[in-house]
XYZ file of C-alpha atoms in Angstrom:
639
model
C -47.136 21.014 68.282
C -46.742 22.334 71.831
C -44.249 21.278 74.475
C -44.291 22.154 78.169
C -41.095 21.928 80.207
C -41.760 21.480 83.917
C -39.120 23.087 86.139
C -38.516 23.414 89.857
C -39.332 21.104 92.744
C -41.852 18.320 92.035
C -45.046 18.332 94.119
C -46.578 14.893 94.775
C -50.225 14.645 93.757
C -50.207 17.863 91.717
C -52.699 17.863 88.828
C -50.464 20.229 86.836
C -49.159 17.653 84.357
C -52.682 16.483 83.553
C -53.865 20.075 83.127
C -51.077 20.796 80.658
C -51.846 17.650 78.681
C -55.516 18.682 78.525
C -54.349 21.936 76.930
C -52.530 19.999 74.230
C -48.975 20.079 75.595
C -46.434 17.287 75.459
C -44.989 17.446 78.979
C -41.282 17.009 79.778
C -39.518 17.489 83.117
C -36.252 19.312 83.766
C -34.687 18.782 87.216
C -32.755 22.045 86.957
C -32.261 25.091 84.716
C -29.383 23.518 82.822
C -31.577 20.553 81.925
C -34.292 22.973 80.779
C -31.779 24.532 78.375
C -31.071 21.114 76.893
C -34.750 20.190 76.593
C -35.543 23.511 74.945
C -32.813 22.982 72.367
C -34.286 19.563 71.524
C -37.767 20.941 70.790
C -38.347 21.590 67.041
C -38.114 25.307 66.182
C -41.678 25.344 64.779
C -43.219 24.265 68.118
C -44.685 26.423 70.859
C -42.784 25.966 74.139
C -43.910 26.620 77.707
C -41.858 26.820 80.889
C -43.985 25.948 83.924
C -42.923 25.675 87.562
C -43.974 22.343 89.086
C -45.165 24.141 92.228
C -47.737 26.117 90.203
C -51.169 26.409 91.800
C -53.968 28.067 89.890
C -56.988 27.766 87.703
C -56.830 25.821 84.476
C -58.192 28.842 82.615
C -55.336 30.974 83.937
C -52.929 28.520 82.316
C -55.048 28.488 79.166
C -54.923 32.302 78.905
C -51.174 32.367 79.388
C -50.126 29.374 77.318
C -52.564 28.903 74.417
C -53.542 32.329 73.085
C -52.201 32.421 69.491
C -52.187 36.208 69.176
C -49.042 36.903 71.189
C -45.464 35.724 70.541
C -44.839 35.431 74.288
C -47.173 35.426 77.290
C -46.938 34.656 80.995
C -48.594 34.401 84.365
C -46.767 33.747 87.611
C -44.961 30.439 87.269
C -45.769 29.869 83.601
C -44.339 31.318 80.394
C -44.919 30.459 76.748
C -43.202 31.410 73.512
C -44.432 30.843 69.975
C -41.966 30.010 67.152
C -41.289 33.691 66.402
C -40.114 34.221 70.006
C -38.243 30.939 70.387
C -34.822 32.400 69.625
C -35.328 35.140 72.217
C -36.543 32.540 74.734
C -33.406 30.455 74.221
C -31.211 33.494 74.813
C -33.170 34.543 77.909
C -33.098 31.051 79.409
C -29.368 30.768 78.793
C -28.605 34.174 80.318
C -30.733 33.459 83.397
C -29.169 30.022 83.793
C -25.645 31.389 83.441
C -26.377 34.436 85.603
C -25.165 36.871 82.942
C -28.347 38.948 83.121
C -28.855 38.658 86.857
C -28.703 42.323 87.775
C -31.267 43.723 85.312
C -33.519 40.647 85.498
C -33.513 40.402 89.276
C -34.234 44.095 89.729
C -37.243 43.894 87.443
C -38.527 40.706 89.048
C -38.085 42.056 92.582
C -40.026 45.186 91.639
C -42.809 43.016 90.290
C -43.087 41.087 93.550
C -42.997 44.240 95.701
C -45.867 45.758 93.688
C -48.055 42.711 94.126
C -47.099 41.013 90.886
C -47.247 43.921 88.449
C -46.097 42.642 85.105
C -46.375 39.018 86.274
C -50.173 38.727 85.950
C -50.682 37.254 89.405
C -54.160 36.483 90.646
C -55.594 37.671 93.943
C -55.022 34.304 95.577
C -51.227 34.337 95.367
C -49.495 34.806 98.722
C -46.728 37.384 98.341
C -44.186 35.259 100.216
C -41.109 35.679 98.015
C -39.025 38.791 98.371
C -35.736 37.694 96.847
C -35.463 37.236 93.104
C -33.334 34.134 93.558
C -36.448 32.406 94.929
C -38.606 33.397 91.968
C -39.709 30.613 89.612
C -37.469 30.086 86.610
C -40.354 30.992 84.276
C -40.737 34.395 85.962
C -37.042 35.162 85.746
C -36.912 34.143 82.087
C -39.995 36.264 81.371
C -38.332 39.272 82.982
C -35.221 38.640 80.881
C -37.341 38.487 77.720
C -38.899 41.840 78.572
C -35.508 43.325 79.388
C -34.141 42.191 76.029
C -37.001 43.785 74.100
C -39.386 40.868 73.522
C -42.837 41.934 74.693
C -44.428 39.408 77.047
C -48.225 39.546 77.221
C -49.666 39.346 80.744
C -53.348 38.404 80.495
C -55.882 39.930 82.848
C -56.774 37.195 85.325
C -59.448 38.981 87.332
C -60.493 36.597 90.086
C -58.492 33.702 88.674
C -55.462 32.491 90.617
C -51.936 31.887 89.328
C -49.339 31.348 92.062
C -46.162 29.487 92.973
C -46.396 29.253 96.769
C -43.446 28.515 99.040
C -44.121 25.880 101.661
C -47.147 23.789 102.647
C -49.028 26.605 104.403
C -48.796 28.943 101.435
C -49.806 26.107 99.125
C -52.901 25.353 101.194
C -53.807 29.034 101.130
C -53.455 29.137 97.347
C -55.490 25.950 96.920
C -58.246 27.449 99.055
C -58.237 30.557 96.859
C -58.565 28.346 93.767
C -61.469 26.435 95.290
C -63.260 29.691 96.146
C -63.560 30.769 92.492
C -65.566 28.915 89.849
C -63.137 28.642 86.949
C -65.834 27.778 84.402
C -68.105 30.654 85.446
C -65.244 33.104 85.000
C -64.435 31.591 81.617
C -68.043 31.962 80.481
C -68.235 35.570 81.661
C -64.981 36.482 79.962
C -66.277 35.037 76.681
C -68.681 37.988 76.465
C -67.371 41.384 75.402
C -67.085 43.798 78.305
C -68.624 46.635 76.278
C -71.594 45.850 74.079
C -74.980 47.207 73.113
C -78.111 46.924 75.261
C -79.856 44.371 73.038
C -76.782 42.172 72.770
C -75.970 42.390 76.473
C -79.433 41.651 77.836
C -81.211 39.747 75.049
C -78.493 37.670 73.345
C -75.393 37.133 75.505
C -77.217 35.604 78.516
C -77.785 32.441 76.452
C -75.416 32.720 73.481
C -72.445 32.160 75.819
C -73.856 28.718 76.628
C -74.290 28.047 72.928
C -70.612 28.985 72.519
C -69.663 26.472 75.214
C -71.847 23.836 73.552
C -70.002 24.450 70.288
C -66.601 24.275 72.001
C -67.386 20.943 73.647
C -68.334 19.492 70.263
C -65.179 20.673 68.560
C -66.785 23.366 66.439
C -64.614 26.317 65.469
C -65.482 30.033 65.380
C -65.016 29.983 61.599
C -67.664 27.289 61.253
C -70.083 29.297 63.390
C -69.299 32.453 61.409
C -70.039 30.608 58.170
C -73.290 29.261 59.638
C -74.263 32.819 60.550
C -73.613 33.967 56.977
C -75.606 31.096 55.484
C -78.487 31.788 57.861
C -78.520 35.456 56.861
C -78.459 34.531 53.174
C -81.429 32.215 53.699
C -83.146 35.094 55.523
C -82.477 37.341 52.525
C -83.936 34.665 50.269
C -87.070 34.495 52.405
C -87.401 38.289 52.249
C -87.031 38.106 48.456
C -90.230 36.033 48.203
C -92.260 39.153 48.900
C -94.839 37.231 50.965
C -95.880 37.851 54.559
C -94.780 34.371 55.547
C -91.435 34.985 53.883
C -90.997 38.269 55.752
C -91.797 36.651 59.105
C -89.336 33.828 58.426
C -86.741 36.365 57.284
C -87.039 38.342 60.527
C -86.687 35.245 62.688
C -83.727 33.957 60.702
C -82.017 37.345 60.840
C -82.216 37.297 64.645
C -80.862 33.752 64.710
C -78.044 34.821 62.388
C -77.178 37.554 64.884
C -77.193 35.028 67.737
C -74.651 32.980 65.790
C -72.716 36.164 65.035
C -72.364 36.792 68.770
C -71.600 33.130 69.401
C -68.608 32.992 67.068
C -66.804 35.752 68.963
C -67.731 34.247 72.316
C -66.514 30.863 71.145
C -63.223 32.420 70.042
C -62.743 34.048 73.440
C -63.974 30.970 75.354
C -61.626 28.563 73.606
C -58.955 31.103 72.537
C -59.363 30.079 68.911
C -58.085 33.182 67.152
C -56.931 32.814 63.556
C -56.060 34.796 60.464
C -58.932 33.245 58.545
C -61.289 34.017 61.413
C -60.218 37.653 61.385
C -61.031 37.923 57.694
C -64.347 36.075 57.879
C -65.622 37.923 60.928
C -64.494 41.310 59.641
C -66.322 41.006 56.330
C -69.271 38.680 56.832
C -71.263 41.141 58.961
C -71.328 43.565 56.052
C -72.072 40.815 53.536
C -75.005 39.588 55.653
C -76.549 42.984 56.179
C -76.214 44.174 52.602
C -77.441 40.852 51.173
C -80.505 41.249 53.392
C -81.075 44.755 52.009
C -80.981 43.277 48.505
C -83.440 40.571 49.551
C -85.860 43.176 50.876
C -85.576 45.143 47.634
C -86.273 42.031 45.555
C -89.238 41.143 47.749
C -90.666 44.630 47.438
C -90.281 44.477 43.646
C -92.370 41.298 43.604
C -95.134 43.313 45.229
C -94.801 46.157 42.740
C -92.794 48.537 44.967
C -89.345 49.632 43.776
C -87.178 50.364 46.824
C -83.740 49.762 45.313
C -82.865 53.429 45.786
C -83.722 53.150 49.493
C -81.707 49.926 49.817
C -78.690 51.548 48.200
C -79.122 54.685 50.336
C -79.188 52.540 53.484
C -75.973 50.781 52.448
C -74.303 54.102 51.608
C -75.316 55.706 54.904
C -74.268 52.726 56.990
C -70.885 52.420 55.256
C -70.104 56.133 55.521
C -71.142 56.112 59.159
C -68.721 53.272 59.834
C -65.956 55.185 58.108
C -66.529 58.164 60.370
C -65.916 55.779 63.282
C -62.906 54.085 61.720
C -61.248 57.292 60.601
C -61.709 59.086 63.916
C -60.416 56.133 65.909
C -57.347 55.678 63.718
C -56.577 59.397 63.884
C -56.618 59.356 67.677
C -55.415 55.847 68.469
C -51.935 56.980 69.452
C -52.043 60.777 69.351
C -49.872 62.522 71.921
C -50.991 65.284 74.238
C -49.983 68.810 73.361
C -48.091 70.819 75.949
C -48.367 74.335 77.277
C -45.474 75.655 79.369
C -44.143 72.145 79.580
C -47.369 70.653 80.968
C -49.573 68.204 79.071
C -52.961 69.499 77.953
C -55.467 66.693 78.376
C -59.232 66.414 78.358
C -61.909 68.478 76.664
C -65.283 69.866 77.742
C -66.887 67.155 75.622
C -65.010 64.325 77.293
C -65.678 65.861 80.698
C -69.418 65.859 79.956
C -69.180 62.279 78.707
C -67.461 61.223 81.936
C -70.176 62.876 84.017
C -72.867 61.091 82.018
C -71.051 57.787 82.451
C -71.440 58.189 86.217
C -75.222 57.889 85.752
C -75.763 54.255 84.822
C -78.870 54.498 82.664
C -77.347 57.179 80.421
C -74.610 54.756 79.374
C -77.167 52.346 77.952
C -79.211 55.099 76.320
C -76.126 56.475 74.577
C -75.168 53.008 73.382
C -78.644 52.405 72.015
C -79.153 55.684 70.164
C -76.070 55.111 68.022
C -77.941 52.076 66.659
C -75.181 49.441 66.920
C -75.516 46.178 65.090
C -77.664 44.430 67.724
C -80.275 47.176 67.968
C -80.172 47.731 64.215
C -80.708 44.107 63.277
C -83.446 43.694 65.887
C -85.270 46.712 64.462
C -84.878 45.413 60.902
C -86.089 41.929 61.875
C -89.190 43.140 63.742
C -90.170 45.639 61.060
C -89.626 43.059 58.313
C -92.021 40.656 60.010
C -94.696 43.259 60.769
C -94.507 45.900 58.026
C -93.186 46.382 54.482
C -89.666 46.739 53.050
C -90.290 50.425 52.371
C -91.084 51.076 56.026
C -88.024 49.033 57.054
C -85.765 51.246 54.947
C -87.436 54.482 56.084
C -86.876 53.518 59.733
C -83.329 52.360 59.024
C -82.415 55.561 57.191
C -83.918 57.748 59.918
C -82.209 55.841 62.731
C -78.809 55.676 61.031
C -78.977 59.342 60.014
C -79.639 60.393 63.618
C -76.887 58.102 64.907
C -74.455 59.444 62.318
C -75.218 63.057 63.224
C -74.930 62.333 66.949
C -71.589 60.522 66.768
C -70.054 62.809 64.152
C -71.029 65.967 66.039
C -69.496 64.621 69.227
C -66.282 63.690 67.485
C -66.004 67.018 65.744
C -66.402 68.778 69.108
C -63.728 66.562 70.631
C -61.411 67.255 67.722
C -61.675 71.046 67.796
C -61.362 71.300 71.591
C -58.781 68.606 72.247
C -55.173 69.735 72.213
C -53.192 66.873 70.761
C -50.471 66.116 68.239
C -51.224 63.427 65.665
C -48.467 60.889 65.233
C -46.950 60.008 61.894
C -48.495 56.545 62.114
C -51.985 58.022 62.544
C -51.447 60.495 59.708
C -50.325 57.654 57.443
C -53.365 55.580 58.443
C -55.634 58.447 57.356
C -53.758 58.716 54.070
C -54.242 54.976 53.520
C -57.947 55.193 54.377
C -58.332 57.931 51.779
C -57.897 55.294 49.017
C -56.250 57.814 46.690
C -55.800 56.628 43.112
C -53.223 57.560 40.461
C -55.098 60.635 39.188
C -55.292 62.351 42.563
C -51.713 61.276 43.258
C -50.553 63.212 40.193
C -52.473 66.282 41.318
C -51.061 65.979 44.830
C -47.500 65.855 43.555
C -48.074 68.917 41.395
C -49.581 71.076 44.164
C -47.851 69.690 47.261
C -45.644 72.738 47.926
C -48.349 75.455 47.767
C -50.939 73.269 49.540
C -48.670 72.792 52.549
C -48.954 76.524 53.210
C -52.764 76.417 53.376
C -54.573 76.813 56.728
C -55.278 73.503 58.472
C -59.006 73.200 57.765
C -58.865 74.356 54.133
C -57.957 70.959 52.575
C -61.055 69.461 54.219
C -63.192 72.294 52.870
C -61.711 71.738 49.421
C -62.593 68.030 49.632
C -66.135 68.916 50.683
C -66.470 71.407 47.844
C -65.234 68.908 45.265
C -67.553 66.204 46.547
C -70.502 68.582 46.525
C -69.668 69.593 42.946
C -69.576 65.994 41.694
C -72.744 64.897 43.477
C -74.498 68.183 42.654
C -73.886 67.789 38.910
C -75.124 64.187 39.078
C -78.241 65.335 40.950
C -79.186 68.408 38.929
C -77.245 68.434 35.660
C -77.920 66.588 32.404
C -76.648 63.022 32.637
C -75.719 62.646 28.983
C -73.489 65.709 28.693
C -69.807 66.537 29.263
C -70.901 68.556 32.327
C -71.057 65.295 34.274
C -67.449 64.532 33.333
C -66.429 68.075 34.271
C -67.913 67.623 37.742
C -65.942 64.403 38.176
C -62.741 66.123 36.991
C -63.271 68.855 39.577
C -63.555 66.091 42.161
C -60.264 64.569 40.963
C -58.560 67.956 41.334
C -59.936 68.717 44.799
C -59.169 65.189 45.994
C -55.519 65.653 45.041
C -55.389 68.973 46.862
C -56.963 67.460 49.985
C -54.326 64.729 50.313
C -51.306 66.786 49.230
C -50.449 67.689 52.821
C -49.784 65.637 55.954
C -53.099 64.690 57.559
C -52.254 66.104 60.947
C -54.996 68.710 61.330
C -57.703 68.315 63.966
C -60.426 67.623 61.375
C -58.410 65.831 58.707
C -59.909 62.535 59.864
C -63.097 63.664 58.079
C -61.408 63.578 54.659
C -61.698 59.770 54.099
C -65.421 59.721 55.065
C -66.003 62.657 52.697
C -64.430 60.623 49.892
C -66.616 57.615 50.759
C -69.760 59.753 50.848
C -68.904 61.348 47.507
C -68.130 58.156 45.605
C -71.076 56.190 46.988
C -73.446 59.164 46.806
C -72.452 59.903 43.212
C -73.361 56.352 42.203
C -76.635 56.466 44.127
C -77.812 59.754 42.642
C -76.681 58.866 39.122
C -78.413 55.480 39.100
C -81.592 56.843 40.689
C -81.858 59.740 38.227
C -81.119 57.590 35.207
C -84.394 55.690 35.741
C -83.045 52.795 33.682
C -84.052 49.196 34.398
C -81.250 47.466 36.256
C -79.222 50.617 36.939
C -79.930 50.745 40.689
C -79.260 47.020 41.321
C -76.027 47.360 39.308
C -75.029 50.431 41.340
C -75.883 48.491 44.509
C -73.476 45.762 43.441
C -70.737 48.254 42.577
C -71.014 50.076 45.911
C -70.951 46.698 47.710
C -67.758 45.684 45.868
C -66.032 49.004 46.535
C -67.176 49.006 50.167
C -65.645 45.552 50.607
C -62.303 46.953 49.469
C -62.644 49.858 51.896
C -63.590 47.633 54.846
C -60.707 45.321 53.985
C -58.360 48.307 54.170
C -59.724 49.230 57.591
C -59.324 45.773 59.070
C -55.787 45.394 57.773
C -54.829 48.671 59.434
C -56.632 47.762 62.648
C -54.797 44.424 62.688
C -51.465 46.220 62.464
C -50.661 44.800 59.031
C -50.774 48.115 57.177
C -52.810 49.158 54.167
C -53.269 47.059 51.006
C -50.489 47.298 48.406
C -50.423 50.520 46.417
C -50.574 48.411 43.281
C -54.045 47.178 44.291
C -55.286 50.704 44.994
C -53.978 51.915 41.645
C -55.444 48.906 39.836
C -58.855 49.751 41.305
C -58.447 53.387 40.203
C -58.897 54.977 43.616
C -62.121 56.652 44.669
C -61.627 59.573 42.265
C -60.729 57.332 39.300
C -63.817 55.170 39.740
C -66.016 58.264 40.026
C -64.582 59.668 36.811
C -65.002 56.324 35.037
C -68.686 56.123 36.004
C -69.204 59.724 34.890
C -67.664 58.983 31.488
C -69.783 55.834 31.195
C -73.001 57.742 31.927
C -72.161 60.695 29.702
C -70.942 58.812 26.645
C -73.285 55.816 26.490
C -76.937 55.513 25.671
C -78.582 55.209 29.066
C -81.098 52.595 27.977
C -78.436 50.229 26.676
C -75.144 51.081 28.342
C -75.434 52.295 31.927
C -76.638 49.161 33.747
C -74.334 46.720 31.863
C -71.397 49.101 32.264
C -71.917 49.436 36.020
C -72.238 45.667 36.261
C -68.948 45.109 34.440
C -67.145 47.619 36.679
C -68.659 45.985 39.771
C -67.497 42.524 38.707
C -63.977 43.754 37.933
C -63.664 45.587 41.269
C -65.022 42.578 43.169
C -62.705 40.077 41.473
C -59.563 42.201 41.906
C -60.314 43.228 45.498
C -61.393 39.756 46.616
C -58.421 38.015 45.027
C -55.924 40.254 46.813
C -57.894 40.145 50.061
C -58.042 36.349 50.106
C -54.329 36.151 49.285
C -53.530 38.409 52.223
C -55.827 36.946 54.860
C -54.758 33.355 54.278
C -51.080 34.322 54.330
C -48.865 33.869 57.374
C -48.411 37.630 57.650
C -52.063 38.358 58.411
C -52.900 39.266 62.030
C -54.362 36.486 64.204
C -57.117 38.590 65.756
C -60.860 38.388 66.165
C -62.920 41.389 65.184
C -64.691 42.909 68.179
C -67.529 44.304 66.134
C -68.615 47.804 65.348
C -67.157 50.713 67.225
C -70.485 52.543 67.192
């Protein structure tokens, strides 16, 4: 439930009460601040509460942004403030202190500063006349919002752009504000803001121009982003089924359905932004379904090719491995630098690098921005390429093109990030270092090694742990690629990997290139499975390895999205139960070395895949449907 308390002087003929009711608020009126305190106390603690000045003039969408976004405990624009249940206690305290005048000095100073700077911190729109200079004349909602901020409760101030949110003093100022409202099309702004500001070329120019209207159509019919997300998944699964037929008609239908699935994939995010329907379940669905759709389509292509006598399972698995590792390069780099602090020389901050300077110069030339976004092959360009090539060529050609494009994109982005890392002078925060440690997915075996060698490893030069991780990964994959598969040598290579993995994570991940350690682990584990299954040449081994990599990748993506949502990494018990990347690699090595390949490898990989999937999914579902999960909507790939 939501309750809006109208405060201040009533304005005859104002549509404000109707606007608030259209946003789902039960409207009550308080003639003065003391009455507002009483009304607030009468509202059930589990309800959202809004304080709105009756003189408010502005766009309905400005009110919607301030009062209905579920992601923030407290939010405000000029003349309107809302608090969700978790901020209700702080709101009660702030309202009481403002009403009693006990916080007047600190609150008034902050509010006056906001007015003098044109509404900074109050999220005013361009149409608000800056007529109030004394804090005593400020709306009650603004003073309470300032008190909330002063007492340590963060108040979100949404970007209004051209939207208006004002509380004018006097008839002339009100007419001016009303004219400013009439000059801006509220619905057009709402539609534009439903589209991500930064997106790929294909999405921006070929999908979003019409998908935003599809999002509005869905909103007006009461559809939710979760329903659209599910429809996108089902469409992609049908596309994969069409590709699995192995016929030209099936491939054409698959390509068309894949594009339509992507249209729905864009629509769900636009619908969430258009109607502000953010949810914990939506965060989980949107974060994972993109991967499920793409990898299911790879499997469909592989099945279709097999019907035509062409075995491309190794290519399908390679494409999944490359795409997942490429994403982890993005995730790891971004987490490592999300809140890093600038280093100082002689007391002055050292900021910027030659690489970022070049990037800024290129950004000043418009067409280079789009070229750089396209060559990293983001999801829109990638799915369009896959769809067109599926309809016109063969699965083998689709995978060749996909591998070539993703390999180039991976080299381009990784090289740029390595250059930024070695030239940028910055200090990694403890939070970022812990995020990298969580992304590493270290299991109990490497943990034991890390504890044993922690003291000597801390004395090693900064880049050496990364080189050790690379050497261990190369040893494990090299033995799988060139050594006998049915000998203890395979197990020895995996044991070397366990040892080097422990050494790599035994120190604080604060070095400039330590963000590469988690992607190295992903590349090693996935690559080991790929090479082992491909070399075994056993019926069913590659599809089983495909399933195992998909299950493990789900766990790794789930870890990423929890960290990005601010909820922290999965429980250590889950990571240990799944064995960690090094434990799973050792287990697969033992399975391959000690079983008869013809009878044991494929069933063994299948059993491991099912166990990993069941354990990871059960914990993931438990978390994402819990009240502690972040109410966010995934903004898509960072690449």
